[in-house]
Coordinates of C-alpha atoms in Angstrom, one line a residue:
Chain A
M1 CA -13.1 -42.8 84.4
N2 CA -11.5 -44.1 87.4
N3 CA -13.7 -41.9 89.7
V4 CA -16.9 -43.0 87.9
L5 CA -15.8 -46.8 88.4
I6 CA -14.9 -46.1 92.2
S7 CA -18.5 -44.1 92.9
L8 CA -20.1 -47.4 91.3
S9 CA -21.6 -49.6 94.1
E10 CA -21.3 -53.5 93.8
N11 CA -25.0 -53.8 92.6
D12 CA -24.2 -51.1 89.8
I13 CA -21.5 -52.8 88.3
R14 CA -23.3 -56.2 88.4
F15 CA -26.0 -54.5 86.6
I16 CA -24.0 -53.0 84.2
I17 CA -22.1 -56.4 83.5
V18 CA -25.8 -58.3 82.8
L19 CA -26.6 -55.4 80.6
L20 CA -23.4 -55.6 78.5
S21 CA -23.9 -59.6 78.4
I22 CA -27.7 -59.2 77.3
F23 CA -26.4 -56.6 74.5
I24 CA -23.7 -59.0 73.5
L25 CA -26.4 -62.0 73.4
I26 CA -28.7 -59.8 71.2
F27 CA -25.9 -58.9 68.6
V28 CA -24.6 -62.4 68.4
L29 CA -28.4 -63.7 68.1
A30 CA -28.7 -61.1 65.3
G31 CA -25.4 -62.3 63.8
Y32 CA -26.7 -66.0 63.4
I33 CA -30.3 -65.1 62.5
G34 CA -28.8 -63.0 59.6
F35 CA -26.4 -65.5 58.7
L36 CA -29.3 -68.0 58.5
V37 CA -31.6 -65.8 56.6
K38 CA -28.6 -65.1 53.9
R39 CA -28.1 -68.8 53.7
I40 CA -31.8 -69.5 52.9
M41 CA -31.7 -66.8 50.4
Q42 CA -28.9 -68.4 48.7
G43 CA -30.7 -71.4 48.6
Q44 CA -33.7 -69.8 47.1
A45 CA -31.7 -68.1 44.4
K46 CA -30.6 -71.4 42.9
K47 CA -34.1 -71.8 41.4
A48 CA -33.1 -69.0 39.1
D49 CA -30.1 -70.8 37.3
S50 CA -32.4 -73.8 36.7
M51 CA -35.3 -71.4 35.2
M52 CA -32.7 -70.0 32.5
H53 CA -30.4 -72.9 32.0
D54 CA -31.7 -74.3 28.7
P55 CA -32.4 -71.3 26.7
V56 CA -28.7 -70.1 27.8
V57 CA -26.9 -73.6 27.0
T58 CA -28.8 -73.9 23.7
R59 CA -27.8 -70.1 22.8
V60 CA -31.3 -69.1 22.5
I61 CA -30.8 -66.4 24.6
T62 CA -27.2 -64.4 23.3
N63 CA -27.4 -61.2 25.1
T64 CA -27.9 -59.5 28.5
K65 CA -31.1 -57.6 27.4
Q66 CA -32.9 -60.9 26.1
F67 CA -31.6 -62.6 29.2
R68 CA -33.3 -60.0 31.5
R69 CA -36.4 -59.7 29.7
L70 CA -36.9 -63.6 29.8
A71 CA -35.7 -63.9 33.3
R72 CA -38.4 -61.1 34.6
K73 CA -41.3 -62.9 33.0
K74 CA -40.1 -66.4 34.4
N75 CA -39.6 -64.8 37.9
N76 CA -42.9 -63.3 38.0
R77 CA -44.6 -66.5 36.9
Y78 CA -42.6 -68.5 39.2
L79 CA -43.9 -66.1 42.0
L80 CA -47.5 -66.5 41.0
K81 CA -47.0 -70.4 41.1
S82 CA -45.3 -70.3 44.6
A83 CA -47.6 -67.4 46.0
W84 CA -51.1 -68.2 45.2
I85 CA -52.0 -70.3 48.0
P86 CA -50.9 -67.5 50.6
I87 CA -52.7 -65.2 48.7
V88 CA -55.9 -67.1 48.6
L89 CA -55.3 -67.6 52.4
I90 CA -55.3 -63.9 53.1
L91 CA -58.2 -63.3 50.8
I92 CA -60.0 -65.9 52.5
G93 CA -59.7 -64.4 55.9
F94 CA -60.2 -61.1 54.5
L95 CA -63.7 -62.1 53.1
T96 CA -64.5 -63.9 56.2
H97 CA -63.7 -60.9 58.2
I98 CA -65.5 -58.5 56.0
L99 CA -68.5 -60.6 55.7
F100 CA -69.0 -60.9 59.6
L101 CA -68.4 -57.5 60.2
S102 CA -70.9 -56.3 57.6
I103 CA -73.5 -59.1 58.8
T104 CA -73.4 -58.2 62.3
S105 CA -72.5 -54.3 61.7
R106 CA -69.8 -54.8 64.6
W107 CA -67.6 -52.3 63.4
N108 CA -65.5 -52.2 66.3
Y109 CA -64.9 -55.8 66.9
N110 CA -61.2 -56.2 67.8
L111 CA -59.3 -59.1 66.5
F112 CA -56.6 -58.8 69.4
D113 CA -58.7 -58.4 72.5
Y114 CA -57.8 -60.3 75.3
K115 CA -61.1 -60.2 77.2
T116 CA -64.0 -61.4 74.9
T117 CA -63.6 -60.8 71.0
G118 CA -59.8 -61.2 70.2
I119 CA -57.3 -64.1 69.5
S120 CA -55.6 -63.0 72.6
T121 CA -57.8 -64.6 74.9
L122 CA -55.9 -67.8 73.9
F123 CA -52.6 -66.6 75.2
F124 CA -50.9 -65.5 78.5
L125 CA -50.8 -62.0 79.0
W126 CA -48.8 -59.8 81.4
N127 CA -49.4 -56.1 82.5
F128 CA -46.3 -54.5 81.2
E129 CA -48.1 -50.9 81.3
D130 CA -48.0 -51.1 85.4
P131 CA -45.6 -48.1 85.9
T132 CA -44.9 -49.9 89.4
I133 CA -42.9 -52.4 87.7
Y134 CA -40.1 -50.4 86.4
T135 CA -37.0 -48.7 88.0
N136 CA -34.8 -45.9 86.8
V137 CA -31.0 -47.2 86.4
F138 CA -28.5 -44.3 85.0
G139 CA -31.7 -42.7 83.2
L140 CA -32.4 -45.9 81.9
T141 CA -36.0 -47.4 82.6
V142 CA -35.7 -51.3 83.3
L143 CA -38.0 -54.0 84.7
S144 CA -37.5 -54.4 88.4
T145 CA -39.9 -57.1 89.2
W146 CA -42.3 -59.6 87.7
P147 CA -45.7 -57.8 86.0
D148 CA -49.1 -59.1 87.0
V149 CA -50.8 -61.8 84.9
L150 CA -53.5 -59.9 83.1
N151 CA -55.1 -62.8 81.1
T152 CA -54.7 -66.9 81.3
P153 CA -55.9 -68.6 78.1
H154 CA -59.6 -69.1 78.0
F155 CA -62.1 -69.9 75.2
E156 CA -64.7 -67.2 74.1
V157 CA -67.4 -68.0 71.7
D158 CA -67.5 -64.2 70.7
A159 CA -64.2 -64.7 69.4
I160 CA -64.4 -67.6 67.1
V161 CA -64.0 -65.3 64.2
S162 CA -60.9 -64.3 65.7
Y163 CA -59.8 -67.8 66.0
I164 CA -60.3 -68.1 62.3
V165 CA -59.5 -64.9 60.6
V166 CA -56.0 -64.1 62.8
P167 CA -54.5 -67.5 61.8
L168 CA -55.5 -67.1 58.1
Y169 CA -53.8 -63.8 58.3
S170 CA -50.8 -64.5 59.9
I171 CA -49.9 -67.9 58.1
G172 CA -50.9 -66.6 54.8
G173 CA -48.8 -63.3 55.6
L174 CA -45.7 -65.1 56.7
W175 CA -46.0 -67.5 54.0
Y176 CA -46.3 -64.6 51.5
L177 CA -43.4 -62.8 52.9
Y178 CA -41.5 -66.1 52.8
Q179 CA -42.2 -66.2 49.1
I180 CA -41.4 -62.7 48.5
Q181 CA -38.0 -63.2 50.2
A182 CA -37.5 -65.8 47.3
Y183 CA -38.4 -63.4 44.7
I184 CA -36.1 -60.8 45.7
S185 CA -33.2 -63.7 45.7
R186 CA -34.3 -64.8 42.5
T187 CA -34.4 -61.2 41.2
F188 CA -30.7 -60.6 42.3
R189 CA -29.4 -63.7 41.2
L190 CA -30.9 -63.1 37.6
W191 CA -29.3 -59.7 37.5
H192 CA -26.0 -61.1 38.7
L193 CA -26.4 -64.0 36.1
S194 CA -27.3 -61.6 33.2
K195 CA -24.1 -60.0 33.7
S196 CA -21.7 -62.7 34.6
V197 CA -23.1 -65.3 31.8
F198 CA -22.3 -63.2 29.0
E199 CA -18.9 -61.8 30.6
K200 CA -15.9 -62.4 28.6
S201 CA -12.9 -62.4 31.0
L202 CA -9.3 -62.6 30.2
E203 CA -8.4 -63.6 33.8
G204 CA -5.8 -66.2 34.0
F205 CA -5.5 -66.3 30.0
D206 CA -1.9 -67.2 28.5
G207 CA -1.5 -66.6 24.8
N208 CA 1.5 -68.8 24.9
Q209 CA -0.6 -71.6 26.5
N210 CA -3.6 -71.4 24.2
P211 CA -3.7 -74.6 21.8
A212 CA -5.8 -73.0 19.3
N213 CA -3.1 -70.1 18.7
Q214 CA -0.6 -72.1 17.0
A215 CA 1.7 -69.3 16.0
P216 CA 3.9 -68.0 18.4
L217 CA 3.0 -64.5 20.0
P218 CA 5.4 -61.5 19.2
P219 CA 8.2 -60.7 21.6
S220 CA 6.7 -58.2 24.2
D221 CA 8.4 -54.7 24.4
Chain B
M1 CA -12.2 -65.3 69.7
G2 CA -11.9 -63.7 66.5
G3 CA -15.0 -65.3 64.8
F4 CA -17.2 -64.5 68.0
F5 CA -16.3 -60.9 67.7
K6 CA -16.8 -61.1 63.8
K7 CA -20.4 -62.5 64.8
I8 CA -20.9 -59.6 67.1
G9 CA -20.0 -57.3 64.6
E10 CA -22.1 -59.0 61.7
G11 CA -25.0 -58.8 64.2
I12 CA -24.5 -55.2 64.8
L13 CA -24.4 -54.4 60.9
Y14 CA -27.8 -56.8 60.4
I15 CA -29.3 -54.8 63.1
I16 CA -28.5 -51.3 61.3
L17 CA -29.5 -52.9 57.8
L18 CA -32.4 -54.6 59.1
P19 CA -34.8 -51.6 58.4
V20 CA -33.3 -51.2 54.8
F21 CA -34.2 -55.0 54.2
V22 CA -37.8 -54.4 55.6
L23 CA -38.1 -51.5 53.4
V24 CA -36.9 -53.7 50.4
L25 CA -39.1 -56.8 51.5
V26 CA -42.3 -54.5 51.6
F27 CA -41.5 -52.9 48.2
F28 CA -41.2 -56.2 46.6
A29 CA -44.4 -57.4 48.5
I30 CA -46.7 -54.8 47.1
I31 CA -44.9 -55.2 43.5
G32 CA -45.3 -58.7 43.9
F33 CA -48.9 -58.9 45.0
F34 CA -49.9 -56.6 41.9
Q35 CA -48.1 -58.8 39.7
V36 CA -49.7 -62.1 41.1
F37 CA -53.0 -60.6 41.2
I38 CA -52.5 -59.7 37.4
Q39 CA -51.3 -62.8 36.5
M40 CA -54.0 -64.8 38.4
L41 CA -56.6 -62.8 36.7
V42 CA -55.0 -63.8 33.1
A43 CA -54.8 -67.5 34.2
L44 CA -58.3 -67.2 35.2
V45 CA -59.5 -66.0 32.1
R46 CA -57.3 -68.6 30.2
F47 CA -58.7 -71.4 32.4
F48 CA -62.3 -70.5 31.7
Q49 CA -61.4 -70.4 27.9
G50 CA -60.5 -73.9 27.7
R51 CA -56.6 -73.2 27.5
S52 CA -53.7 -74.1 29.6
L53 CA -52.9 -71.8 32.5
Y54 CA -49.7 -71.0 31.2
D55 CA -48.0 -71.1 27.9
P56 CA -44.6 -72.2 27.8
F57 CA -42.2 -69.3 26.9
P58 CA -41.4 -69.1 23.1
E59 CA -37.7 -69.3 24.1
D60 CA -38.0 -72.4 26.2
I61 CA -39.7 -74.0 23.2
K62 CA -36.8 -73.0 20.9
A63 CA -34.4 -74.4 23.4
Y64 CA -36.4 -77.7 23.5
N65 CA -36.6 -77.8 19.8
I66 CA -33.1 -77.7 19.7
L67 CA -32.2 -80.1 22.2
K68 CA -34.7 -82.4 20.7
A69 CA -33.2 -82.0 17.2
Q70 CA -29.7 -82.9 18.7
A71 CA -31.4 -85.8 20.3
E72 CA -32.8 -86.8 17.0
K73 CA -29.4 -86.7 15.2
G74 CA -28.3 -89.1 17.7
E75 CA -25.7 -86.6 19.4
I76 CA -27.8 -87.4 22.6
P77 CA -30.3 -90.0 23.4
P78 CA -34.0 -88.9 22.9
I79 CA -35.4 -86.9 25.9
N80 CA -38.2 -89.4 26.7
Q81 CA -35.6 -92.3 27.1
Q82 CA -33.7 -90.2 29.8
H83 CA -34.9 -92.2 32.9
Q84 CA -34.8 -95.6 31.2
N85 CA -31.1 -95.6 32.0
I86 CA -30.0 -97.8 29.3
G87 CA -28.9 -96.4 25.8
T88 CA -25.6 -96.2 23.9
V89 CA -25.1 -92.7 22.2
N90 CA -22.5 -91.1 19.8
I91 CA -21.2 -88.3 21.4
I92 CA -19.3 -86.0 18.8
H93 CA -17.2 -84.3 21.4
H94 CA -15.9 -80.6 21.4
Y95 CA -13.6 -80.6 23.8
A96 CA -10.4 -82.1 22.0
N97 CA -8.6 -78.9 22.1
T98 CA -9.2 -78.6 25.9
P99 CA -5.9 -78.0 27.5
G100 CA -5.3 -80.6 30.1
I101 CA -7.4 -83.4 29.4
E102 CA -5.2 -84.7 26.3
N103 CA -3.5 -87.5 28.2
Q104 CA -6.6 -88.8 30.2
P105 CA -7.6 -92.1 29.1
P106 CA -11.4 -92.2 28.0
V107 CA -13.5 -93.7 30.8
Q108 CA -16.8 -95.2 30.3
G109 CA -19.4 -92.6 30.8
Q110 CA -17.0 -89.6 30.2
I111 CA -16.4 -87.3 27.2
P112 CA -13.2 -88.9 25.6
A113 CA -10.2 -86.6 25.3
Q114 CA -9.0 -87.1 21.7
G115 CA -9.9 -88.7 18.3
N116 CA -13.3 -89.5 16.3
P117 CA -16.9 -89.8 17.5
Q118 CA -17.2 -92.5 19.9
Q119 CA -19.6 -94.5 21.6
V120 CA -20.4 -94.0 25.2
T121 CA -22.5 -95.9 27.0
F122 CA -25.0 -94.5 29.7
N123 CA -26.3 -96.9 32.3
G124 CA -27.9 -96.5 35.6
D125 CA -24.7 -95.8 37.1
N126 CA -23.4 -92.7 35.2
N127 CA -27.0 -91.0 34.9
D128 CA -26.0 -88.1 36.9
L129 CA -23.3 -87.4 34.5
Y130 CA -25.6 -87.9 31.5
S131 CA -28.0 -85.3 32.9
Q132 CA -25.0 -83.0 33.3
L133 CA -23.8 -83.4 29.8
V134 CA -27.2 -82.7 28.2
G135 CA -28.8 -80.9 30.8
M136 CA -32.2 -82.7 29.9
Q137 CA -34.0 -83.1 33.3
K138 CA -34.9 -79.5 32.9
A139 CA -36.2 -79.9 29.3
K140 CA -38.6 -82.9 30.3
P141 CA -41.5 -80.7 31.7
F142 CA -41.6 -78.8 28.5
D143 CA -42.2 -82.1 26.6
A144 CA -45.6 -82.3 28.1
E145 CA -46.1 -78.6 27.9
V146 CA -45.6 -78.3 24.1
K147 CA -47.6 -81.4 23.6
E148 CA -50.4 -79.9 25.5
E149 CA -50.1 -76.6 23.4
S150 CA -49.9 -78.6 20.0
E151 CA -53.5 -80.2 21.2
D152 CA -54.8 -77.0 22.1
K153 CA -54.1 -75.7 18.6
K154 CA -55.8 -78.6 17.0

C-alpha cells in the first residue's frame, strides 16, 4: 500500500481526493433526496387515513378483509380523481403528435433533434461525444477539458410541434408519476392500517390495574 | 460527524435500492393507467346517462347514516351545523372507566371524567376538539353526495 502511495505523483493524489469528494457528495446528495422522497410519501400516505376514517370509527367495517376491499376501491377512485389531468395532457400530446405525423407523413420527425425539428433547439448542447476531450487516469476515462458548444438556443418554425408535444409529454408524465408515487404510498399505508386497526395488543396491559376487572387476579406460580 | 456518515450510508442504500423503486413505480404506473382508463370510461358512460360520476360507497353511506342518527339523537350536533360554531349538546361519555382521568375536573369543551351525561358547550374556540370528538369534517361531503343520489333516484 505504501509503495503504491509513494509511486503516486502529487497530481495523482489530488485527483484521487477530488474523485473521492465527488463520490461522497453524490452519496450525501442521494441521502438527502431519498429522505425528501420518504417525507413526501409519508405526507401523501396520510390521505389513506382520512379515506377510511368514518367507516372504521362507526364500526361499519369490522375486519381486515372488508377494510382491504373498500380501501382498494377508494384508492383506485382517488387515483382517478388525482391523475386524470396528467393523463389527459399525455393523451392530448399523443393525439397532436400522431395527427401531425399522419397528416405530413413525416414518420422520421425527431422530437429531440437539435438542428431543425426537436425541442433541443431551445437548449445549450455540448459535444460530449468528441473523444479528444477525455483522458485516461488509472483505467478511468474522465473529462480533461470543456467540450465544444454544439448548439445555442434558437427558434425553428419546423420544431413547433416538438415545442407543443414534448412539454405535454414531460409535464403530464412527471405529474402522473408523482400521483403514482402517492398511489403507492397510500397502498402501503392502507395495507399497514388493515392489519394494525384490528390488531389487539396486550403490550403494556396490566391485569391488576384494569378497573373493569374488579376481582383480584389469582397469584401467579 | 456520526450523522454525516449515516447520511452517506443512507445515500449508498438509496442508490442501491433505486432500481427496485423504479421497477415498483413502473409496475404501479402501468396498473394505475389501466385503473384510471377503465374508471374514466365508466365515469364517462355515467356522465352521458345523466348520473353523477361517482356513487358514494355503501360503507360510506352506512357510516354517514350512523353519524347522522347519532346527531339526531342529540348525542352530537347535526352535521350541517358543524361550521356554525355555536351549539350545546349532551355528550353521553363512555370514558368513565378510562384509567388516569378520574381526578381531572371537567373543562369546557372536554369530555367529563365521571358522572351522568352532561352538557358541553361548543363554540368557535373549541371547534377543533369538536371535530376530533365526532370526526364530522370527513362526513360532510357525503351529505351532498347522498342528497344527489336520492335526487337521482327520484
